[in-house]
Short mmCIF file of C-alpha atoms and ligand atoms in Angstrom, two decimals:
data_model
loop_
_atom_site.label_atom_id
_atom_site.label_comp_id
_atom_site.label_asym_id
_atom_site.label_seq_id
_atom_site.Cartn_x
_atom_site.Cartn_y
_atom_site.Cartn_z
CA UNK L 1 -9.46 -17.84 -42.11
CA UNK L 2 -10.42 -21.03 -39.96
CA UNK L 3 -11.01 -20.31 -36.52
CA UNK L 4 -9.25 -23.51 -36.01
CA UNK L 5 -5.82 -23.92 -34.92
CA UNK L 6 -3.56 -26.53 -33.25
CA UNK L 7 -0.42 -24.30 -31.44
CA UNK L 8 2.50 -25.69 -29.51
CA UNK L 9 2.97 -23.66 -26.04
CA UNK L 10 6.42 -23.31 -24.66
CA UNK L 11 7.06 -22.04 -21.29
CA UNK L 12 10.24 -21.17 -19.31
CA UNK L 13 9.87 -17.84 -17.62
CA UNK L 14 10.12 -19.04 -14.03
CA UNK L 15 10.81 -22.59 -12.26
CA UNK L 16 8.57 -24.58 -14.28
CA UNK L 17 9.21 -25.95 -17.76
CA UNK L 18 6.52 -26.31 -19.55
CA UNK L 19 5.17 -27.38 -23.14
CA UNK L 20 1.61 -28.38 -24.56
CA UNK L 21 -0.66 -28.69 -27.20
CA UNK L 22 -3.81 -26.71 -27.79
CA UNK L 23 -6.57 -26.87 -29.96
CA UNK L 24 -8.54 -23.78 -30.75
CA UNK L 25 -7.49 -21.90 -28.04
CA UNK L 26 -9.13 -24.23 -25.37
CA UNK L 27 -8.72 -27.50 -25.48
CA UNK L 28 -5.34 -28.99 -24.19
CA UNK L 29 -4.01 -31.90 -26.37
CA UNK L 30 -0.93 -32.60 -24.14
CA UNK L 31 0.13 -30.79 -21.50
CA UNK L 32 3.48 -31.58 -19.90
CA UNK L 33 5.23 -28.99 -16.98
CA UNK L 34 8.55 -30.03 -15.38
CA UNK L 35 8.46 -28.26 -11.70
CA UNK L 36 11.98 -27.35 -10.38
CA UNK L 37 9.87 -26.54 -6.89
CA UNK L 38 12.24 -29.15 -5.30
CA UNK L 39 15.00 -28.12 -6.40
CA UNK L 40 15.36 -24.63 -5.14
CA UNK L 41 13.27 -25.59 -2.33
CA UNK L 42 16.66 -25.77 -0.33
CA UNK L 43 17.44 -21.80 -1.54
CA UNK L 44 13.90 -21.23 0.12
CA UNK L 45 13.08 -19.08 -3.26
CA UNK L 46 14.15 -19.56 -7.14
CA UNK L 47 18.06 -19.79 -8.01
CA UNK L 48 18.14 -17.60 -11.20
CA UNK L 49 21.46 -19.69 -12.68
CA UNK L 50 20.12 -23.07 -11.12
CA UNK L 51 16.78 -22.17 -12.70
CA UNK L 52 18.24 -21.64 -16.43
CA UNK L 53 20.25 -24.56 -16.02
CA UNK L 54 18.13 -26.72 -15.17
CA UNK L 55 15.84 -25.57 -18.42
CA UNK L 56 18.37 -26.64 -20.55
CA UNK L 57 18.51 -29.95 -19.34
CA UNK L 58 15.04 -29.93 -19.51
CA UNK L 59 13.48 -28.52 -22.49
CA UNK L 60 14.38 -30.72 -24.99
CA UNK L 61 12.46 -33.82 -23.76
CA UNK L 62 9.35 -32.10 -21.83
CA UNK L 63 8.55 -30.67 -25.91
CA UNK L 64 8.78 -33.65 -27.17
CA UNK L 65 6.93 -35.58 -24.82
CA UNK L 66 4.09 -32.66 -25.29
CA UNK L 67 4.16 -33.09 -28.90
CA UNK L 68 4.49 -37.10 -28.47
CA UNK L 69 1.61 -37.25 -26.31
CA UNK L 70 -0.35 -35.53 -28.98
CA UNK L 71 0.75 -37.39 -31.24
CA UNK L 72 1.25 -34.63 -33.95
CA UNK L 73 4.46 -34.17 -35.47
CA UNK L 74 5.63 -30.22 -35.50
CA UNK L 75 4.43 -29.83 -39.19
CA UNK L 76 1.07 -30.05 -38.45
CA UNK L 77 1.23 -27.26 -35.69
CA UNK L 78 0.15 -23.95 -37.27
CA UNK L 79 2.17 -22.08 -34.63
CA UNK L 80 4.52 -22.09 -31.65
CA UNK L 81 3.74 -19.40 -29.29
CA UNK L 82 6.63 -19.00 -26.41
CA UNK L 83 6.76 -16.56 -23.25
CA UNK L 84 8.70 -13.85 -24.68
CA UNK L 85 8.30 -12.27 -20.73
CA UNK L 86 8.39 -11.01 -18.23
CA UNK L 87 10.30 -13.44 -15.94
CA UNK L 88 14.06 -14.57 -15.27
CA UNK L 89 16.12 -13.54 -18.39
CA UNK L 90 17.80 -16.49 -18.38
CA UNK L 91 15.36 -18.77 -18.45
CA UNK L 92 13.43 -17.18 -20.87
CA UNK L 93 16.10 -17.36 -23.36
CA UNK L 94 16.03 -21.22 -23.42
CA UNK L 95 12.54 -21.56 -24.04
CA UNK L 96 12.79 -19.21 -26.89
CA UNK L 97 15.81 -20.10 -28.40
CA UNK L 98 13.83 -23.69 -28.47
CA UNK L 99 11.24 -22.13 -29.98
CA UNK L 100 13.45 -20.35 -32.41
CA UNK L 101 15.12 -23.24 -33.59
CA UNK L 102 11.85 -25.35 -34.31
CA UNK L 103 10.83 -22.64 -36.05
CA UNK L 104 13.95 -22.28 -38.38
CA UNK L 105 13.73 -26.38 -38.40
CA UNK L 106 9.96 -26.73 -39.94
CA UNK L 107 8.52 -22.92 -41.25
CA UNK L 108 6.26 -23.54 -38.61
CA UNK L 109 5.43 -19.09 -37.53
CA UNK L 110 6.30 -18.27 -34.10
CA UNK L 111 4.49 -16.31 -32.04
CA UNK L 112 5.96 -14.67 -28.28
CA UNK L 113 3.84 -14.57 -25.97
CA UNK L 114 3.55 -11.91 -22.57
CA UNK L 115 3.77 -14.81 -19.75
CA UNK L 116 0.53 -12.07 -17.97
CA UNK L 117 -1.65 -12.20 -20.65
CA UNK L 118 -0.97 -16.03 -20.79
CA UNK L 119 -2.54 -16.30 -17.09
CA UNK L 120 -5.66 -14.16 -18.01
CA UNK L 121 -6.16 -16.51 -20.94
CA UNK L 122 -5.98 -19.72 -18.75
CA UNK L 123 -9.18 -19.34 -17.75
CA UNK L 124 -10.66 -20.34 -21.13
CA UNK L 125 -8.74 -23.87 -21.79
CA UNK L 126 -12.02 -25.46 -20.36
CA UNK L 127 -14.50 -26.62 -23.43
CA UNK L 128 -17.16 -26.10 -21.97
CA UNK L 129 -17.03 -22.69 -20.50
CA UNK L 130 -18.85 -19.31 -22.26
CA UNK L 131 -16.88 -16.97 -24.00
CA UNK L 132 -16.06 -14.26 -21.75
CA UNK L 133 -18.21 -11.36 -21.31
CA UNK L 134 -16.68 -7.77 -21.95
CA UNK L 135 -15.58 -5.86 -19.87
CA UNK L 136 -14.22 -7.97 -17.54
CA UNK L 137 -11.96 -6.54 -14.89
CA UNK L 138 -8.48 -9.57 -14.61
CA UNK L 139 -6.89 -9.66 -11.16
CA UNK L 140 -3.85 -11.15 -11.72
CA UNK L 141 -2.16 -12.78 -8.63
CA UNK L 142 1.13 -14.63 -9.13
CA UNK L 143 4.69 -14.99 -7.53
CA UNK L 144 5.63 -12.32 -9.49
CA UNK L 145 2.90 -9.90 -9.82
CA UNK L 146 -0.35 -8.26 -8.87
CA UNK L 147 -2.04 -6.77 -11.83
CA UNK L 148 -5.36 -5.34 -11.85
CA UNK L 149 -6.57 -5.35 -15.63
CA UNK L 150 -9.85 -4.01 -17.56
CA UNK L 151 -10.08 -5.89 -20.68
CA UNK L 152 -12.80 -4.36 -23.11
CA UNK L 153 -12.23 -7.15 -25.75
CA UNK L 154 -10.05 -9.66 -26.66
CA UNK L 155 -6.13 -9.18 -26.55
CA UNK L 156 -6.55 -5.21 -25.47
CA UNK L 157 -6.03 -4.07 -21.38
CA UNK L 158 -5.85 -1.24 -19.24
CA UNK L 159 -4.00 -1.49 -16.40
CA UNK L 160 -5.65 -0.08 -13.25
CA UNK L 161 -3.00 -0.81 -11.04
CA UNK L 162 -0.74 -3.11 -9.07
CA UNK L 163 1.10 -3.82 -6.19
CA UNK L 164 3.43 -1.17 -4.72
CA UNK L 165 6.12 -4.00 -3.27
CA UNK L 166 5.99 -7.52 -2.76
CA UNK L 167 3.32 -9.25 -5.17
CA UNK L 168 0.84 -11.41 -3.54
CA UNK L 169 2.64 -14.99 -4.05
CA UNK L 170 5.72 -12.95 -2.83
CA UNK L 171 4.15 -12.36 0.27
CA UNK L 172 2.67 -16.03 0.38
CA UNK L 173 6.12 -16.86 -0.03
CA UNK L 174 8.35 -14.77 2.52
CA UNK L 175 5.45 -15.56 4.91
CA UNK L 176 5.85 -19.08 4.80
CA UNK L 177 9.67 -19.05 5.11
CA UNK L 178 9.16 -17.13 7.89
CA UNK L 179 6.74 -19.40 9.41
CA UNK L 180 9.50 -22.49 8.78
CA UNK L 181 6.96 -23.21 5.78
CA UNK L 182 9.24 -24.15 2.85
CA UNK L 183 8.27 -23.18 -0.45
CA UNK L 184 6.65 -22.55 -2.30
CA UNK L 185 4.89 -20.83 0.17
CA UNK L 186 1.41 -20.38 -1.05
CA UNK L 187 0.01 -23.73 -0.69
CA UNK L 188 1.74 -24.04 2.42
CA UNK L 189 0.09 -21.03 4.62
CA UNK L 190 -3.11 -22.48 2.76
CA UNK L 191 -3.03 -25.76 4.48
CA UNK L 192 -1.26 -23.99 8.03
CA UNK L 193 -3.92 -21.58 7.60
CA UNK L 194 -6.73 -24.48 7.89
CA UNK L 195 -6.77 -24.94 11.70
CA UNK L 196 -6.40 -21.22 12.41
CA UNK L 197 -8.25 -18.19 13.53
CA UNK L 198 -8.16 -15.54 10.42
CA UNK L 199 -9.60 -13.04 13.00
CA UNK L 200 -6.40 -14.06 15.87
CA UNK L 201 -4.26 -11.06 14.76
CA UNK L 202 -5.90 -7.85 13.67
CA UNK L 203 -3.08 -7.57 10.67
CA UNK L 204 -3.61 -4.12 8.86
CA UNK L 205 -5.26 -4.35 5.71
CA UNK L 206 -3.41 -1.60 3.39
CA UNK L 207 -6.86 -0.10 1.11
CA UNK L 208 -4.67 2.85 -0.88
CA UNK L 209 -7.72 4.32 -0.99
CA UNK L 210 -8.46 6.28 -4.04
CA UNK L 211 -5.89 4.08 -6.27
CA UNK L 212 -6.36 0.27 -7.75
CA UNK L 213 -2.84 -0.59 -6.34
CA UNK L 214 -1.70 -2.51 -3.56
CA UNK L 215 0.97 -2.90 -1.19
CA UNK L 216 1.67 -5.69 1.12
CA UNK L 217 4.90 -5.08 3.03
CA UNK L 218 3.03 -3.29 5.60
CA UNK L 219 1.28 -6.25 6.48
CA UNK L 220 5.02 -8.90 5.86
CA UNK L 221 6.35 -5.96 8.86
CA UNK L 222 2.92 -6.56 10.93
CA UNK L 223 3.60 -10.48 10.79
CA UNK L 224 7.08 -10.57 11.42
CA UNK L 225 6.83 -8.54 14.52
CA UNK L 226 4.37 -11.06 15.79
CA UNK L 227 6.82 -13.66 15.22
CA UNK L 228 9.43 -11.55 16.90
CA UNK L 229 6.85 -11.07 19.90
CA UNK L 230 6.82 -14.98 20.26
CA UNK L 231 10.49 -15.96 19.54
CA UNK L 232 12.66 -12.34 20.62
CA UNK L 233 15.69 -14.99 19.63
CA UNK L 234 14.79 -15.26 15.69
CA UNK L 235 17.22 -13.73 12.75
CA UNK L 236 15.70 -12.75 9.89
CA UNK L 237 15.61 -15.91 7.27
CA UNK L 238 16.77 -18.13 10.00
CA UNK L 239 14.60 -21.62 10.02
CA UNK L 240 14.66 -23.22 13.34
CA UNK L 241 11.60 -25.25 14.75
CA UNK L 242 9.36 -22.71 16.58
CA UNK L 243 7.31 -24.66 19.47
CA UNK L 244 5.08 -22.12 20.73
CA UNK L 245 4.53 -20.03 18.13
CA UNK L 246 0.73 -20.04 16.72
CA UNK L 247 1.73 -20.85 13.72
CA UNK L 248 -1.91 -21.69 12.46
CA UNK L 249 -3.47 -18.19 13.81
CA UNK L 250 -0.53 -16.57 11.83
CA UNK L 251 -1.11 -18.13 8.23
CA UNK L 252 -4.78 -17.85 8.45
CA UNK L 253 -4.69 -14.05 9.71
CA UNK L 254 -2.22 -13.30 7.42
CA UNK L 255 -3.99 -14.92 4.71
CA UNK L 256 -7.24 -13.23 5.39
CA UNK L 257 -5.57 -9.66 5.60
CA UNK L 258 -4.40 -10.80 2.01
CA UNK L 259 -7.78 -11.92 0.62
CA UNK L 260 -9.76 -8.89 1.82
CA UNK L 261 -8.17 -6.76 0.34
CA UNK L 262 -7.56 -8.65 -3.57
CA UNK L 263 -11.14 -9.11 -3.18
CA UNK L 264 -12.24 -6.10 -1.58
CA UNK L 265 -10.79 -4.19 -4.28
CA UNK L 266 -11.24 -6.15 -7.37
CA UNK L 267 -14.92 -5.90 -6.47
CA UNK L 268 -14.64 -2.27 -6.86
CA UNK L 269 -13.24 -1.62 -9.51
CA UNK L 270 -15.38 -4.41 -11.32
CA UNK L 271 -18.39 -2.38 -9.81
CA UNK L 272 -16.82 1.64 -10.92
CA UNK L 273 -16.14 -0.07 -14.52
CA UNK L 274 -19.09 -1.67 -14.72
CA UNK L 275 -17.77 -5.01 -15.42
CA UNK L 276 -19.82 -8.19 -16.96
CA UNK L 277 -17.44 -10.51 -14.73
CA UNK L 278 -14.18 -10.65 -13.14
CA UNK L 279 -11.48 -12.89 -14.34
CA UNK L 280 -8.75 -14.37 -11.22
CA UNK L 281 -5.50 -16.19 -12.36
CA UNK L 282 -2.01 -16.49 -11.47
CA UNK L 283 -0.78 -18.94 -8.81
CA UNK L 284 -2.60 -17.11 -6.33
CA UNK L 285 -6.29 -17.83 -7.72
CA UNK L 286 -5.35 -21.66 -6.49
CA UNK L 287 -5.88 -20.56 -3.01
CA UNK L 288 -9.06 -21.47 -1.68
CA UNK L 289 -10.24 -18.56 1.00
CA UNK L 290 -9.41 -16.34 -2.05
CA UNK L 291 -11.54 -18.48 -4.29
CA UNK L 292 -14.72 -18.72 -1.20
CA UNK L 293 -14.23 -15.11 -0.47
CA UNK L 294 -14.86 -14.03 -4.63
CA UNK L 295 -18.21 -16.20 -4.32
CA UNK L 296 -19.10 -14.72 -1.49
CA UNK L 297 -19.04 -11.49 -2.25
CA UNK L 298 -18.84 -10.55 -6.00
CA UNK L 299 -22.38 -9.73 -7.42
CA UNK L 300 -21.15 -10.89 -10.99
CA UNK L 301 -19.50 -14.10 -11.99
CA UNK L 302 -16.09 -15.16 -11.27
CA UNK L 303 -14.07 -17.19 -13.33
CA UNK L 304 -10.55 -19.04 -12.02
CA UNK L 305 -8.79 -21.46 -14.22
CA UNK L 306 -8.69 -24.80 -13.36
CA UNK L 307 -6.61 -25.85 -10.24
CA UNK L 308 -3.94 -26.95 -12.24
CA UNK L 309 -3.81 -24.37 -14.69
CA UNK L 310 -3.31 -21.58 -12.18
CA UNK L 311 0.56 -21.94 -11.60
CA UNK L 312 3.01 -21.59 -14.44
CA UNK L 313 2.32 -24.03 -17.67
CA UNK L 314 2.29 -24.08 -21.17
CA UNK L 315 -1.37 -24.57 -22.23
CA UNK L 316 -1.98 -21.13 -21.51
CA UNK L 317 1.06 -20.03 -23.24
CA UNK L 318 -0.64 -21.69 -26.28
CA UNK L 319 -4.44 -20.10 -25.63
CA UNK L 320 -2.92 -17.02 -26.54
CA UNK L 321 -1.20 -17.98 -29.08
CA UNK L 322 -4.76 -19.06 -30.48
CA UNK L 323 -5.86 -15.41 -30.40
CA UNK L 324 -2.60 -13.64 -31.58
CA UNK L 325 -2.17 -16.06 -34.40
CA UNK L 326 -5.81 -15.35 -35.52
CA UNK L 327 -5.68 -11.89 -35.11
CA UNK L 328 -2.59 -12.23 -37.59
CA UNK L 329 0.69 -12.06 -35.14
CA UNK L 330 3.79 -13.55 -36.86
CA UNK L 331 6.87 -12.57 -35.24
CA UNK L 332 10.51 -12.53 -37.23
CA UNK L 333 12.86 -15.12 -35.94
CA UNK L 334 15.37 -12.61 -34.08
CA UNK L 335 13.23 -11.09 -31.16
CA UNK L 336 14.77 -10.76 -28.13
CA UNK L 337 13.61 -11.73 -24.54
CA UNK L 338 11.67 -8.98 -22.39
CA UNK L 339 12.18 -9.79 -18.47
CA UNK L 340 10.29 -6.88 -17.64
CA UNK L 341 7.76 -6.53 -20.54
CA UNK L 342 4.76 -5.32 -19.06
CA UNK L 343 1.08 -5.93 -19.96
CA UNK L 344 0.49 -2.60 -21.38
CA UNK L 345 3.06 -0.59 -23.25
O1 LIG N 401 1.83 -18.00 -11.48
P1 LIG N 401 2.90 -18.66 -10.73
O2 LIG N 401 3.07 -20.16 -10.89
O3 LIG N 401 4.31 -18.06 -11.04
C1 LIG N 401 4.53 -16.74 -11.43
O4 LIG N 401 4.22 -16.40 -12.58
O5 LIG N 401 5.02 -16.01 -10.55
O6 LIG N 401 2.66 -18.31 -9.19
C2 LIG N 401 3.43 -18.84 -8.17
C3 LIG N 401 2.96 -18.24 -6.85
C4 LIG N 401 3.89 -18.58 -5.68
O7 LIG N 401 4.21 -17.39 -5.00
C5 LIG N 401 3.02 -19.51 -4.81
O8 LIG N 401 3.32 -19.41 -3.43
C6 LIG N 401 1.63 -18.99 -5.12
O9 LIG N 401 1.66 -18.70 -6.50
N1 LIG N 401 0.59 -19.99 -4.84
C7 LIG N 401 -0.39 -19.85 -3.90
C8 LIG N 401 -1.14 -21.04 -3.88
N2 LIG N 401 -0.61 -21.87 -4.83
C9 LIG N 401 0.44 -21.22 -5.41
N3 LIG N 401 -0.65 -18.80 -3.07
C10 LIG N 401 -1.68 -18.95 -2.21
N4 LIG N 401 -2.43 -20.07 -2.13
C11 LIG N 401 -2.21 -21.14 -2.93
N5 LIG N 401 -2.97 -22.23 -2.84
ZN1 LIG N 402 3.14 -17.11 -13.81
#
């Protein structure tokens, strides 16, 4: 079989909706993603029934712009790979029933796609980037999750561990709306975090030694009292303008308890496993202490994606589909959503 393919990504697990075109697994024809950050901006966090909604007004025209832009019709895709999960149920099941009905439309095979897998795999839609070197130990850092992965080839993982509670955008996020932030929160405490001290607040870094998983509401309790110290009057999830509070020495201490330990860890378990290099995606990987830090101190290479590749989009939802349809993945036309489909059965 050609190693060449041309697939048609379709994302919708979360608040962006996303399509593109890929060819050969890395390199992105069209790539169009619809944020709905704005929108549920004023909820402070993602609207599950706003979020769906708002797909199905959306959907429609952000694939055919992708496949516009690329100016390829759908018959010459050879597949249509579509996040399958995890994410919001609702919002999963418009993206796939659009891929569904393509599908039935042309005879064009679909593919679904886990939306994790999807995030270790943006890290190849680059041309000119090597093909990976196995093993490579994937930290996986999103609003949704904190994976850590060993991947001894292509398309097989082991899951190490993961967080406990809150996953690391999580924390970004109920951080920042704690802070009077907005969201999403990540890029927020980034940029708050710039004219801090990361060494103003001694925040407790939670190791778990012995395990590869992680928990971070130790240090969401360590930050809020801090904030309580400084304003005795605040309610939880109450935004009111906080003069006074050190709002810099709180994002960048907070974000450096966060960062120490990702990295701190990952490093260690790429070390025990003996790892070629270590893989960092998800929202998360955007962040740019986390990004410094991994330089710093990992003694093999580290690949992120590109910038914007890190948050939710559809190009990566297609990279895998470059593998799976390869490897010979053709999925019948009545599969269901799987909001909690984890990387390893
Ligand atoms: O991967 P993603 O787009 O969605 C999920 O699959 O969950 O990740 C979104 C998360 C949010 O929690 C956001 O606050 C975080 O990624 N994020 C960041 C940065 N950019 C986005 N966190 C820290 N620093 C950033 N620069
Ligand atoms: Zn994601």
């Amino acid at each position: 079989m050609s190693e060449e393919t041309r697939i048609l990504g379709i994302e919708t697990s979360c608040d962006e909706t996303a399509a593109a075109v890929v060819e050969n697994g890395r390199q992105i024809i069209s790539s169009v993603v619809a944020s709905q950050a704005a929108l549920h901006a004023q909820y402070g966090g993602v609207f599950p029934e706003v979020a769906s909604r708002r797909h199905i007004e959306t959907i429609y025209p952000v694939v055919s712009s992708a496949l516009t832009q690329a100016h390829v019709g759908i018959r010459s895709i050879d597949a249509i790979a579509v996040t399958r999960g995890p994410g919001l149920a609702g919002s999963l099941v418009v993206g796939v029933n659009m891929a569904k009905g393509l599908a039935l439309a042309s005879g064009v095979p679909l593919l679904g796609i886990n939306h994790l897998e999807a995030h270790l795999y943006s890290t190849w839609l680059q041309t000119d980037v090597s093909e990976p070197g196995f093993p490579l130990l994937g930290l996986i850092v999103s609003g949704g999750h904190t994976e850590l992965i060993l991947m001894r080839e292509h398309l097989t993982y082991e899951r190490l561990g993961g967080t406990l509670d809150d996953a690391a955008g999580e924390a970004f996020d109920k951080i920042a709306r704690l802070l009077g932030l907005g969201y999403p929160g990540g890029p927020a405490i980034q940029v708050a975090a710039e004219g801090g001290d990361p060494k103003a607040f001694p925040f407790p870094r939670s190791w778990l030694e012995e395990t590869w998983d992680f928990s971070f509401s130790g240090l969401k309790t360590a930050v809020l009292r801090q904030v309580r110290r400084h304003q005795p009057e605040l309610e939880a999830g109450v935004e009111i303008p906080r003069p006074g509070l050190p709002i810099a020495d709180l994002a960048a201490s907070f974000q450096a308890a966060v960062v120490d330990v990702l990295v701190g860890k990952t490093i260690k378990a790429a070390e025990d496993y003996g790892a070629e290099e270590i893989l960092v995606a998800g929202g998360v990987s955007a962040n740019r202490s986390l990004r410094q830090t991994f330089a710093e101190k990992s003694t093999v290479g580290v690949r992120f994606p590109p910038l914007a590749l890190c948050t939710d989009n559809a190009a990566m939802i297609a990279a895998v589909g470059h593998q799976r349809y390869l490897s010979g993945q053709r999925d019948a036309l009545d599969f269901d959503v799987l909001p909690t489909w984890p990387l390893t059965e």
